[in-house]
Amino acid sequence: MNNKNEHINVKDVIQVDRELLDNISLLIDQQANASIKTIFADLHSADIAEIINHLKFDDAVYTFKLLDNETAGEVVPELNENLREKIFLELEPKNIAAIVDELETDDAADVVSDLPDEVAEKVLDKINPEDSEDVKELLQYDEETAGGLMNSDFVFVNENAKVSDAIEEVRKNSDEFEHIYFIYVLAEDEKLIGQVLLKSLLTNPPSANIKTAVEEDLIFVTPEIDQEEVADVMDKYDLVAIPVVDENKRMLGRITIDDVVDVIQEEASEDLQKFAGLSDDEEFSYSTVQISRNRMPWLFVSLFGEMISAFVLSSFQASLEKLIVSSFFIPIVMAMGGSAGSQAAIVMVQGMGTGTIRIRESFRKLFKEFRVAMLNGIISAVVLFALSHFIFHTEIQFSLILCVSLFLIMINATMVGASVPIILKRFGADPAIATGPFVQTSNDIFGLIIYLSLLAIFFTY
Amino acid sequence: MNNKNEHINVKDVIQVDRELLDNISLLIDQQANASIKTIFADLHSADIAEIINHLKFDDAVYTFKLLDNETAGEVVPELNENLREKIFLELEPKNIAAIVDELETDDAADVVSDLPDEVAEKVLDKINPEDSEDVKELLQYDEETAGGLMNSDFVFVNENAKVSDAIEEVRKNSDEFEHIYFIYVLAEDEKLIGQVLLKSLLTNPPSANIKTAVEEDLIFVTPEIDQEEVADVMDKYDLVAIPVVDENKRMLGRITIDDVVDVIQEEASEDLQKFAGLSDDEEFSYSTVQISRNRMPWLFVSLFGEMISAFVLSSFQASLEKLIVSSFFIPIVMAMGGSAGSQAAIVMVQGMGTGTIRIRESFRKLFKEFRVAMLNGIISAVVLFALSHFIFHTEIQFSLILCVSLFLIMINATMVGASVPIILKRFGADPAIATGPFVQTSNDIFGLIIYLSLLAIFFTY
């Protein structure tokens, strides 16, 4: 990406979009291709991608087709995944191949994996045969693992090479790789021996053996490792690139920090989405119906789940009629259970996500959650007792039942919120689901059952 | 960090902790300092930091004091911020100064800013005078801005330098900087002209002017820019380092990707915490009372907020008594309002966080939220009508009131959830607060008022 003449001020980059977008839309309507190309010539590929991401779908395809292959190759990795997939469905295999040829192997594999099988085969036949092999190999790995993130292009030298040989390798590959952070040192059998920082090529004499420049502490991953774990490792050790090796320590590829930053952003928004019961990222271009479909599942869980609440309430109709005041406190017992449960679930999910809480430590952590629930339950119960008694002038006996219910509900909700993530994790599921609608709704139902049962028992005697 | 002899397998790194932690705790009890030091000699500084983060406070201080200054300097940036602050309060100024001398300027500023004023002064007097100046300058900036993130040490050459001069600069600074990604090219007046990739020093002839190797597209930030925006820019343009310049484009420092990865992780967990009404990250070492204090605010918002719900219900006591069935559906109208409102708020907050939704576009987005609320409201209302009528055999009139209420409640909650983040953003507050307890609780209250008012109106006629 060197087709820009002006220095970008970040503030401009951030603010330019709406105006520019309106201009581009106008130019598309007028089919003023030359003007669009002139504007794009001055833009960074990431900005072109942002513009295309924000256009209506037909306009996005039209605009994308205007790009030359090299620019398209730079824009593709920055496009929204859904949009990218749909745009490629509109292109001919030979055009797709020409663009894929410009991509790094990890991005190429992402694009090819989204294509219909027969198109994918045609594209793989048409691209550079060596890349084609690499891409086929990458396609084996799950997209959300180290194998799915890695790029099979990397700069390496044999363990017997000199520093000058490594410099020569960097020269040869300089155009192909935008960023080179490390030169990897491999044994004859492709086993990874170590990595050399680029600066070490400058600080060591050219005639020295490359091993004198090698970094001793080498952290690597195997291809089946989950992308979130890769991100945690790179974050923890402040790495800009991490090698991926097979079980025999043969080098397969490397993962660079920019891909991992995307993973971190993605996982963070996924956690929030699960909390809101959203099944998918809502793209800017989504229609009302698409957004509705994305949100309906939680709403239905709430709707059907709370029908159970209604059923619980109806089966306690006699108690409610006898003591209408008890219905006033239904929102409180529900909300307090919901709040306490969500807090415990979020803390647990966050702890797991960043590696603080290991399964082994979970019992200790659960016991702590229990103590916290006891403490917060007692405090809340005492305050509720005072409030209900002095503001609503409820009878002492009723206030007591209410407070004991609140205490039990908070303990129950906290323990459910804290233990469901652990159980999910143990069964290999995503702990963040525990923050979602199912657990929240079931806590509502349990809360009502606890409250109303206690009331019923009290009234029977 | 080159004091490690073995190649780390990531799986080992992840699993070793609990056992190691127990061993270390044991060794601390026995004051077996030599053994602890031997174990630490084989560990990466990030692992030492993780161990210290997980120890009881007294043990953490004890262990930290065992580290030599160089290792301490590597461990400090990886410690939890709260713990780091507390550990330094236990150290003598001269020891602090010795450790601060080992830190990069951005980390040094973070440490010094947490010290009591008189200690900070003593420390600044004792460290290397040049660093002291740099640190004092960095201390001016808000911690959550580009200025607060940047490091004032960077490798640069004058615009008239040759490639060979730049190589010499890299050699000279090689030990001081763990990672060098770019050499910055400055004019006589320290104005930033451009940056040179390290690989370009290898691919250009040593006698060439440095300007032949300069990258043309330069993206920079000014020091007052918010750290989240810095993270967005570095993510968007796939940068490993970004220069920070003043209003005259004079180079002040640079921000590296590892610091930004921390920001992204931090902001992501902050968003989730706000959702759960947690005021602070819950550290592993927190006591039950500390956790309780961290969670009580939301619980009190719920408790006092839902007392208003109770008050609303009590003022509709007559209607409730007349039609006890109406109380059965209180959980449904509350939960559906809560769900729809949270979804809208989270989508809006996420869109703002990643820059998709600009203030200018908010009206368009609000209108779309309105349409989504209409659609989901109608679907939910129809389903609820059927369920209430056929399962609970409610009268048609009551089912109608219930459904109209649900529809209005969902529209109200969606619009509140979607617009509060925009309003907060416009007033410079954090939009994520909109996902927290205040908005959720007020949506509960509004929901009840809508439902019960409609019922009351219906019953009056």
JSON list of C-alpha atoms in Angstrom, two decimals, chain A residues 164-347:
[
{"chain": "A", "resi": 164, "resn": "SER", "atom": "CA", "xyz": [24.38, -12.79, 5.16]},
{"chain": "A", "resi": 165, "resn": "ASP", "atom": "CA", "xyz": [22.22, -15.61, 3.76]},
{"chain": "A", "resi": 166, "resn": "ALA", "atom": "CA", "xyz": [19.38, -14.49, 5.98]},
{"chain": "A", "resi": 167, "resn": "ILE", "atom": "CA", "xyz": [19.79, -10.91, 4.76]},
{"chain": "A", "resi": 168, "resn": "GLU", "atom": "CA", "xyz": [19.61, -12.22, 1.20]},
{"chain": "A", "resi": 169, "resn": "GLU", "atom": "CA", "xyz": [16.39, -14.08, 2.04]},
{"chain": "A", "resi": 170, "resn": "VAL", "atom": "CA", "xyz": [14.86, -10.90, 3.41]},
{"chain": "A", "resi": 171, "resn": "ARG", "atom": "CA", "xyz": [15.84, -9.06, 0.22]},
{"chain": "A", "resi": 172, "resn": "LYS", "atom": "CA", "xyz": [14.29, -11.73, -1.97]},
{"chain": "A", "resi": 173, "resn": "ASN", "atom": "CA", "xyz": [11.03, -11.78, -0.03]},
{"chain": "A", "resi": 174, "resn": "SER", "atom": "CA", "xyz": [10.83, -8.09, 0.73]},
{"chain": "A", "resi": 175, "resn": "ASP", "atom": "CA", "xyz": [8.19, -7.34, -1.91]},
{"chain": "A", "resi": 176, "resn": "GLU", "atom": "CA", "xyz": [6.01, -10.28, -1.13]},
{"chain": "A", "resi": 177, "resn": "PHE", "atom": "CA", "xyz": [5.76, -9.69, 2.61]},
{"chain": "A", "resi": 178, "resn": "GLU", "atom": "CA", "xyz": [4.50, -6.37, 3.85]},
{"chain": "A", "resi": 179, "resn": "HIS", "atom": "CA", "xyz": [5.91, -7.01, 7.30]},
{"chain": "A", "resi": 180, "resn": "ILE", "atom": "CA", "xyz": [8.81, -9.23, 8.23]},
{"chain": "A", "resi": 181, "resn": "TYR", "atom": "CA", "xyz": [9.43, -9.47, 11.96]},
{"chain": "A", "resi": 182, "resn": "PHE", "atom": "CA", "xyz": [11.41, -12.67, 12.27]},
{"chain": "A", "resi": 183, "resn": "ILE", "atom": "CA", "xyz": [13.51, -14.97, 10.15]},
{"chain": "A", "resi": 184, "resn": "TYR", "atom": "CA", "xyz": [12.89, -18.54, 11.23]},
{"chain": "A", "resi": 185, "resn": "VAL", "atom": "CA", "xyz": [15.79, -20.98, 11.48]},
{"chain": "A", "resi": 186, "resn": "LEU", "atom": "CA", "xyz": [14.91, -24.53, 10.45]},
{"chain": "A", "resi": 187, "resn": "ALA", "atom": "CA", "xyz": [16.83, -27.80, 10.61]},
{"chain": "A", "resi": 188, "resn": "GLU", "atom": "CA", "xyz": [17.22, -30.04, 7.52]},
{"chain": "A", "resi": 189, "resn": "ASP", "atom": "CA", "xyz": [13.98, -31.85, 8.38]},
{"chain": "A", "resi": 190, "resn": "GLU", "atom": "CA", "xyz": [12.09, -28.50, 8.64]},
{"chain": "A", "resi": 191, "resn": "LYS", "atom": "CA", "xyz": [12.08, -28.67, 12.41]},
{"chain": "A", "resi": 192, "resn": "LEU", "atom": "CA", "xyz": [11.91, -25.21, 13.94]},
{"chain": "A", "resi": 193, "resn": "ILE", "atom": "CA", "xyz": [15.12, -24.36, 15.76]},
{"chain": "A", "resi": 194, "resn": "GLY", "atom": "CA", "xyz": [14.60, -20.72, 16.56]},
{"chain": "A", "resi": 195, "resn": "GLN", "atom": "CA", "xyz": [13.85, -17.26, 15.32]},
{"chain": "A", "resi": 196, "resn": "VAL", "atom": "CA", "xyz": [16.03, -14.28, 14.52]},
{"chain": "A", "resi": 197, "resn": "LEU", "atom": "CA", "xyz": [14.88, -10.73, 15.05]},
{"chain": "A", "resi": 198, "resn": "LEU", "atom": "CA", "xyz": [15.35, -8.53, 12.01]},
{"chain": "A", "resi": 199, "resn": "LYS", "atom": "CA", "xyz": [17.48, -6.13, 14.05]},
{"chain": "A", "resi": 200, "resn": "SER", "atom": "CA", "xyz": [19.87, -8.98, 14.86]},
{"chain": "A", "resi": 201, "resn": "LEU", "atom": "CA", "xyz": [20.74, -9.23, 11.17]},
{"chain": "A", "resi": 202, "resn": "LEU", "atom": "CA", "xyz": [21.99, -5.66, 11.43]},
{"chain": "A", "resi": 203, "resn": "THR", "atom": "CA", "xyz": [23.86, -6.11, 14.69]},
{"chain": "A", "resi": 204, "resn": "ASN", "atom": "CA", "xyz": [25.61, -9.40, 13.93]},
{"chain": "A", "resi": 205, "resn": "PRO", "atom": "CA", "xyz": [28.49, -9.72, 11.43]},
{"chain": "A", "resi": 206, "resn": "PRO", "atom": "CA", "xyz": [27.31, -11.01, 8.01]},
{"chain": "A", "resi": 207, "resn": "SER", "atom": "CA", "xyz": [29.79, -13.89, 8.07]},
{"chain": "A", "resi": 208, "resn": "ALA", "atom": "CA", "xyz": [28.57, -15.25, 11.43]},
{"chain": "A", "resi": 209, "resn": "ASN", "atom": "CA", "xyz": [26.50, -18.40, 11.59]},
{"chain": "A", "resi": 210, "resn": "ILE", "atom": "CA", "xyz": [22.81, -17.57, 11.92]},
{"chain": "A", "resi": 211, "resn": "LYS", "atom": "CA", "xyz": [22.68, -19.50, 15.18]},
{"chain": "A", "resi": 212, "resn": "THR", "atom": "CA", "xyz": [24.66, -16.78, 16.94]},
{"chain": "A", "resi": 213, "resn": "ALA", "atom": "CA", "xyz": [21.75, -14.42, 16.30]},
{"chain": "A", "resi": 214, "resn": "VAL", "atom": "CA", "xyz": [19.00, -16.81, 17.28]},
{"chain": "A", "resi": 215, "resn": "GLU", "atom": "CA", "xyz": [16.59, -15.95, 20.11]},
{"chain": "A", "resi": 216, "resn": "GLU", "atom": "CA", "xyz": [16.66, -18.55, 22.79]},
{"chain": "A", "resi": 217, "resn": "ASP", "atom": "CA", "xyz": [13.16, -18.31, 24.14]},
{"chain": "A", "resi": 218, "resn": "LEU", "atom": "CA", "xyz": [10.82, -19.57, 21.54]},
{"chain": "A", "resi": 219, "resn": "ILE", "atom": "CA", "xyz": [7.10, -19.74, 22.09]},
{"chain": "A", "resi": 220, "resn": "PHE", "atom": "CA", "xyz": [5.04, -21.59, 19.51]},
{"chain": "A", "resi": 221, "resn": "VAL", "atom": "CA", "xyz": [1.60, -23.11, 19.07]},
{"chain": "A", "resi": 222, "resn": "THR", "atom": "CA", "xyz": [0.26, -26.21, 17.33]},
{"chain": "A", "resi": 223, "resn": "PRO", "atom": "CA", "xyz": [-2.42, -25.80, 14.65]},
{"chain": "A", "resi": 224, "resn": "GLU", "atom": "CA", "xyz": [-5.38, -27.21, 16.60]},
{"chain": "A", "resi": 225, "resn": "ILE", "atom": "CA", "xyz": [-5.09, -24.63, 19.41]},
{"chain": "A", "resi": 226, "resn": "ASP", "atom": "CA", "xyz": [-8.11, -22.34, 19.72]},
{"chain": "A", "resi": 227, "resn": "GLN", "atom": "CA", "xyz": [-7.67, -18.83, 18.34]},
{"chain": "A", "resi": 228, "resn": "GLU", "atom": "CA", "xyz": [-8.61, -17.27, 21.66]},
{"chain": "A", "resi": 229, "resn": "GLU", "atom": "CA", "xyz": [-5.77, -19.16, 23.33]},
{"chain": "A", "resi": 230, "resn": "VAL", "atom": "CA", "xyz": [-3.38, -17.99, 20.59]},
{"chain": "A", "resi": 231, "resn": "ALA", "atom": "CA", "xyz": [-4.48, -14.43, 21.30]},
{"chain": "A", "resi": 232, "resn": "ASP", "atom": "CA", "xyz": [-3.96, -14.87, 25.04]},
{"chain": "A", "resi": 233, "resn": "VAL", "atom": "CA", "xyz": [-0.45, -16.25, 24.51]},
{"chain": "A", "resi": 234, "resn": "MET", "atom": "CA", "xyz": [0.59, -13.49, 22.10]},
{"chain": "A", "resi": 235, "resn": "ASP", "atom": "CA", "xyz": [-0.87, -10.88, 24.44]},
{"chain": "A", "resi": 236, "resn": "LYS", "atom": "CA", "xyz": [0.81, -12.35, 27.51]},
{"chain": "A", "resi": 237, "resn": "TYR", "atom": "CA", "xyz": [4.26, -12.61, 25.95]},
{"chain": "A", "resi": 238, "resn": "ASP", "atom": "CA", "xyz": [3.93, -9.41, 23.87]},
{"chain": "A", "resi": 239, "resn": "LEU", "atom": "CA", "xyz": [4.60, -11.21, 20.58]},
{"chain": "A", "resi": 240, "resn": "VAL", "atom": "CA", "xyz": [4.18, -9.70, 17.11]},
{"chain": "A", "resi": 241, "resn": "ALA", "atom": "CA", "xyz": [4.35, -13.10, 15.41]},
{"chain": "A", "resi": 242, "resn": "ILE", "atom": "CA", "xyz": [4.15, -16.69, 16.63]},
{"chain": "A", "resi": 243, "resn": "PRO", "atom": "CA", "xyz": [5.23, -19.81, 14.72]},
{"chain": "A", "resi": 244, "resn": "VAL", "atom": "CA", "xyz": [2.85, -22.73, 14.25]},
{"chain": "A", "resi": 245, "resn": "VAL", "atom": "CA", "xyz": [4.44, -26.20, 14.29]},
{"chain": "A", "resi": 246, "resn": "ASP", "atom": "CA", "xyz": [3.17, -29.77, 13.95]},
{"chain": "A", "resi": 247, "resn": "GLU", "atom": "CA", "xyz": [3.62, -32.51, 16.55]},
{"chain": "A", "resi": 248, "resn": "ASN", "atom": "CA", "xyz": [7.18, -33.12, 15.29]},
{"chain": "A", "resi": 249, "resn": "LYS", "atom": "CA", "xyz": [7.97, -29.41, 15.63]},
{"chain": "A", "resi": 250, "resn": "ARG", "atom": "CA", "xyz": [8.08, -29.00, 11.86]},
{"chain": "A", "resi": 251, "resn": "MET", "atom": "CA", "xyz": [7.26, -25.42, 10.93]},
{"chain": "A", "resi": 252, "resn": "LEU", "atom": "CA", "xyz": [3.83, -25.03, 9.28]},
{"chain": "A", "resi": 253, "resn": "GLY", "atom": "CA", "xyz": [3.30, -21.30, 9.29]},
{"chain": "A", "resi": 254, "resn": "ARG", "atom": "CA", "xyz": [3.15, -18.19, 11.41]},
{"chain": "A", "resi": 255, "resn": "ILE", "atom": "CA", "xyz": [0.45, -16.00, 12.86]},
{"chain": "A", "resi": 256, "resn": "THR", "atom": "CA", "xyz": [0.92, -12.24, 12.94]},
{"chain": "A", "resi": 257, "resn": "ILE", "atom": "CA", "xyz": [-0.39, -9.82, 15.53]},
{"chain": "A", "resi": 258, "resn": "ASP", "atom": "CA", "xyz": [-2.77, -7.99, 13.15]},
{"chain": "A", "resi": 259, "resn": "ASP", "atom": "CA", "xyz": [-4.81, -11.16, 12.68]},
{"chain": "A", "resi": 260, "resn": "VAL", "atom": "CA", "xyz": [-4.83, -11.70, 16.43]},
{"chain": "A", "resi": 261, "resn": "VAL", "atom": "CA", "xyz": [-6.04, -8.15, 17.11]},
{"chain": "A", "resi": 262, "resn": "ASP", "atom": "CA", "xyz": [-9.00, -8.98, 14.89]},
{"chain": "A", "resi": 263, "resn": "VAL", "atom": "CA", "xyz": [-9.59, -12.15, 16.91]},
{"chain": "A", "resi": 264, "resn": "ILE", "atom": "CA", "xyz": [-9.54, -10.24, 20.18]},
{"chain": "A", "resi": 265, "resn": "GLN", "atom": "CA", "xyz": [-12.01, -7.66, 18.86]},
{"chain": "A", "resi": 266, "resn": "GLU", "atom": "CA", "xyz": [-14.20, -10.42, 17.49]},
{"chain": "A", "resi": 267, "resn": "GLU", "atom": "CA", "xyz": [-14.19, -12.50, 20.67]},
{"chain": "A", "resi": 268, "resn": "ALA", "atom": "CA", "xyz": [-14.92, -9.44, 22.79]},
{"chain": "A", "resi": 269, "resn": "SER", "atom": "CA", "xyz": [-17.94, -8.53, 20.69]},
{"chain": "A", "resi": 270, "resn": "GLU", "atom": "CA", "xyz": [-19.04, -12.16, 20.65]},
{"chain": "A", "resi": 271, "resn": "ASP", "atom": "CA", "xyz": [-19.13, -12.19, 24.45]},
{"chain": "A", "resi": 272, "resn": "LEU", "atom": "CA", "xyz": [-21.30, -9.09, 24.51]},
{"chain": "A", "resi": 273, "resn": "GLN", "atom": "CA", "xyz": [-23.51, -10.53, 21.79]},
{"chain": "A", "resi": 274, "resn": "LYS", "atom": "CA", "xyz": [-24.04, -13.73, 23.72]},
{"chain": "A", "resi": 275, "resn": "PHE", "atom": "CA", "xyz": [-25.02, -11.64, 26.67]},
{"chain": "A", "resi": 276, "resn": "ALA", "atom": "CA", "xyz": [-27.72, -10.02, 24.56]},
{"chain": "A", "resi": 277, "resn": "GLY", "atom": "CA", "xyz": [-28.67, -13.33, 22.94]},
{"chain": "A", "resi": 278, "resn": "LEU", "atom": "CA", "xyz": [-27.69, -12.04, 19.50]},
{"chain": "A", "resi": 279, "resn": "SER", "atom": "CA", "xyz": [-26.76, -14.84, 17.15]},
{"chain": "A", "resi": 280, "resn": "ASP", "atom": "CA", "xyz": [-24.63, -12.71, 14.85]},
{"chain": "A", "resi": 281, "resn": "ASP", "atom": "CA", "xyz": [-22.78, -9.44, 14.45]},
{"chain": "A", "resi": 282, "resn": "GLU", "atom": "CA", "xyz": [-25.26, -6.90, 13.13]},
{"chain": "A", "resi": 283, "resn": "GLU", "atom": "CA", "xyz": [-23.68, -5.41, 10.06]},
{"chain": "A", "resi": 284, "resn": "PHE", "atom": "CA", "xyz": [-24.41, -1.84, 9.14]},
{"chain": "A", "resi": 285, "resn": "SER", "atom": "CA", "xyz": [-26.01, -3.01, 5.91]},
{"chain": "A", "resi": 286, "resn": "TYR", "atom": "CA", "xyz": [-28.50, -5.38, 7.59]},
{"chain": "A", "resi": 287, "resn": "SER", "atom": "CA", "xyz": [-32.14, -4.89, 6.73]},
{"chain": "A", "resi": 288, "resn": "THR", "atom": "CA", "xyz": [-34.85, -4.56, 9.37]},
{"chain": "A", "resi": 289, "resn": "VAL", "atom": "CA", "xyz": [-35.86, -8.18, 8.73]},
{"chain": "A", "resi": 290, "resn": "GLN", "atom": "CA", "xyz": [-32.28, -9.44, 9.11]},
{"chain": "A", "resi": 291, "resn": "ILE", "atom": "CA", "xyz": [-31.89, -7.57, 12.40]},
{"chain": "A", "resi": 292, "resn": "SER", "atom": "CA", "xyz": [-35.23, -8.85, 13.59]},
{"chain": "A", "resi": 293, "resn": "ARG", "atom": "CA", "xyz": [-34.23, -12.44, 12.77]},
{"chain": "A", "resi": 294, "resn": "ASN", "atom": "CA", "xyz": [-30.95, -11.92, 14.64]},
{"chain": "A", "resi": 295, "resn": "ARG", "atom": "CA", "xyz": [-32.73, -10.74, 17.78]},
{"chain": "A", "resi": 296, "resn": "MET", "atom": "CA", "xyz": [-35.87, -12.88, 17.81]},
{"chain": "A", "resi": 297, "resn": "PRO", "atom": "CA", "xyz": [-34.27, -15.99, 19.41]},
{"chain": "A", "resi": 298, "resn": "TRP", "atom": "CA", "xyz": [-33.65, -14.26, 22.75]},
{"chain": "A", "resi": 299, "resn": "LEU", "atom": "CA", "xyz": [-37.02, -12.62, 22.64]},
{"chain": "A", "resi": 300, "resn": "PHE", "atom": "CA", "xyz": [-38.63, -16.01, 22.13]},
{"chain": "A", "resi": 301, "resn": "VAL", "atom": "CA", "xyz": [-36.60, -17.54, 24.97]},
{"chain": "A", "resi": 302, "resn": "SER", "atom": "CA", "xyz": [-37.85, -14.69, 27.19]},
{"chain": "A", "resi": 303, "resn": "LEU", "atom": "CA", "xyz": [-41.38, -14.99, 25.92]},
{"chain": "A", "resi": 304, "resn": "PHE", "atom": "CA", "xyz": [-41.73, -18.75, 26.31]},
{"chain": "A", "resi": 305, "resn": "GLY", "atom": "CA", "xyz": [-39.58, -18.83, 29.45]},
{"chain": "A", "resi": 306, "resn": "GLU", "atom": "CA", "xyz": [-41.65, -16.18, 31.17]},
{"chain": "A", "resi": 307, "resn": "MET", "atom": "CA", "xyz": [-44.81, -18.04, 30.16]},
{"chain": "A", "resi": 308, "resn": "ILE", "atom": "CA", "xyz": [-43.51, -20.58, 32.65]},
{"chain": "A", "resi": 309, "resn": "SER", "atom": "CA", "xyz": [-43.26, -17.73, 35.15]},
{"chain": "A", "resi": 310, "resn": "ALA", "atom": "CA", "xyz": [-46.88, -16.90, 34.38]},
{"chain": "A", "resi": 311, "resn": "PHE", "atom": "CA", "xyz": [-47.75, -20.53, 34.92]},
{"chain": "A", "resi": 312, "resn": "VAL", "atom": "CA", "xyz": [-45.92, -20.54, 38.26]},
{"chain": "A", "resi": 313, "resn": "LEU", "atom": "CA", "xyz": [-47.80, -17.41, 39.30]},
{"chain": "A", "resi": 314, "resn": "SER", "atom": "CA", "xyz": [-51.14, -18.84, 38.24]},
{"chain": "A", "resi": 315, "resn": "SER", "atom": "CA", "xyz": [-50.58, -21.96, 40.28]},
{"chain": "A", "resi": 316, "resn": "PHE", "atom": "CA", "xyz": [-50.10, -19.74, 43.32]},
{"chain": "A", "resi": 317, "resn": "GLN", "atom": "CA", "xyz": [-53.22, -17.75, 42.48]},
{"chain": "A", "resi": 318, "resn": "ALA", "atom": "CA", "xyz": [-54.85, -18.47, 45.83]},
{"chain": "A", "resi": 319, "resn": "SER", "atom": "CA", "xyz": [-51.90, -17.04, 47.80]},
{"chain": "A", "resi": 320, "resn": "LEU", "atom": "CA", "xyz": [-51.69, -14.03, 45.52]},
{"chain": "A", "resi": 321, "resn": "GLU", "atom": "CA", "xyz": [-55.37, -13.26, 45.91]},
{"chain": "A", "resi": 322, "resn": "LYS", "atom": "CA", "xyz": [-55.18, -13.61, 49.65]},
{"chain": "A", "resi": 323, "resn": "LEU", "atom": "CA", "xyz": [-52.18, -11.35, 49.90]},
{"chain": "A", "resi": 324, "resn": "ILE", "atom": "CA", "xyz": [-52.10, -9.00, 46.92]},
{"chain": "A", "resi": 325, "resn": "VAL", "atom": "CA", "xyz": [-49.15, -7.15, 48.48]},
{"chain": "A", "resi": 326, "resn": "SER", "atom": "CA", "xyz": [-46.98, -10.17, 47.65]},
{"chain": "A", "resi": 327, "resn": "SER", "atom": "CA", "xyz": [-47.32, -9.40, 43.93]},
{"chain": "A", "resi": 328, "resn": "PHE", "atom": "CA", "xyz": [-45.81, -5.94, 44.47]},
{"chain": "A", "resi": 329, "resn": "PHE", "atom": "CA", "xyz": [-42.45, -7.51, 45.23]},
{"chain": "A", "resi": 330, "resn": "ILE", "atom": "CA", "xyz": [-42.31, -9.83, 42.24]},
{"chain": "A", "resi": 331, "resn": "PRO", "atom": "CA", "xyz": [-40.19, -7.33, 40.24]},
{"chain": "A", "resi": 332, "resn": "ILE", "atom": "CA", "xyz": [-37.71, -7.04, 43.11]},
{"chain": "A", "resi": 333, "resn": "VAL", "atom": "CA", "xyz": [-37.12, -10.73, 43.61]},
{"chain": "A", "resi": 334, "resn": "MET", "atom": "CA", "xyz": [-36.79, -11.21, 39.85]},
{"chain": "A", "resi": 335, "resn": "ALA", "atom": "CA", "xyz": [-34.44, -8.28, 39.29]},
{"chain": "A", "resi": 336, "resn": "MET", "atom": "CA", "xyz": [-32.21, -9.07, 42.25]},
{"chain": "A", "resi": 337, "resn": "GLY", "atom": "CA", "xyz": [-31.83, -12.69, 41.17]},
{"chain": "A", "resi": 338, "resn": "GLY", "atom": "CA", "xyz": [-31.09, -11.54, 37.64]},
{"chain": "A", "resi": 339, "resn": "SER", "atom": "CA", "xyz": [-28.49, -8.98, 38.74]},
{"chain": "A", "resi": 340, "resn": "ALA", "atom": "CA", "xyz": [-26.65, -11.27, 41.15]},
{"chain": "A", "resi": 341, "resn": "GLY", "atom": "CA", "xyz": [-26.65, -14.13, 38.64]},
{"chain": "A", "resi": 342, "resn": "SER", "atom": "CA", "xyz": [-25.41, -11.99, 35.75]},
{"chain": "A", "resi": 343, "resn": "GLN", "atom": "CA", "xyz": [-22.61, -10.52, 37.85]},
{"chain": "A", "resi": 344, "resn": "ALA", "atom": "CA", "xyz": [-21.37, -13.93, 38.89]},
{"chain": "A", "resi": 345, "resn": "ALA", "atom": "CA", "xyz": [-21.62, -15.28, 35.33]},
{"chain": "A", "resi": 346, "resn": "ILE", "atom": "CA", "xyz": [-19.78, -12.34, 33.78]},
{"chain": "A", "resi": 347, "resn": "VAL", "atom": "CA", "xyz": [-16.98, -12.41, 36.33]}
]
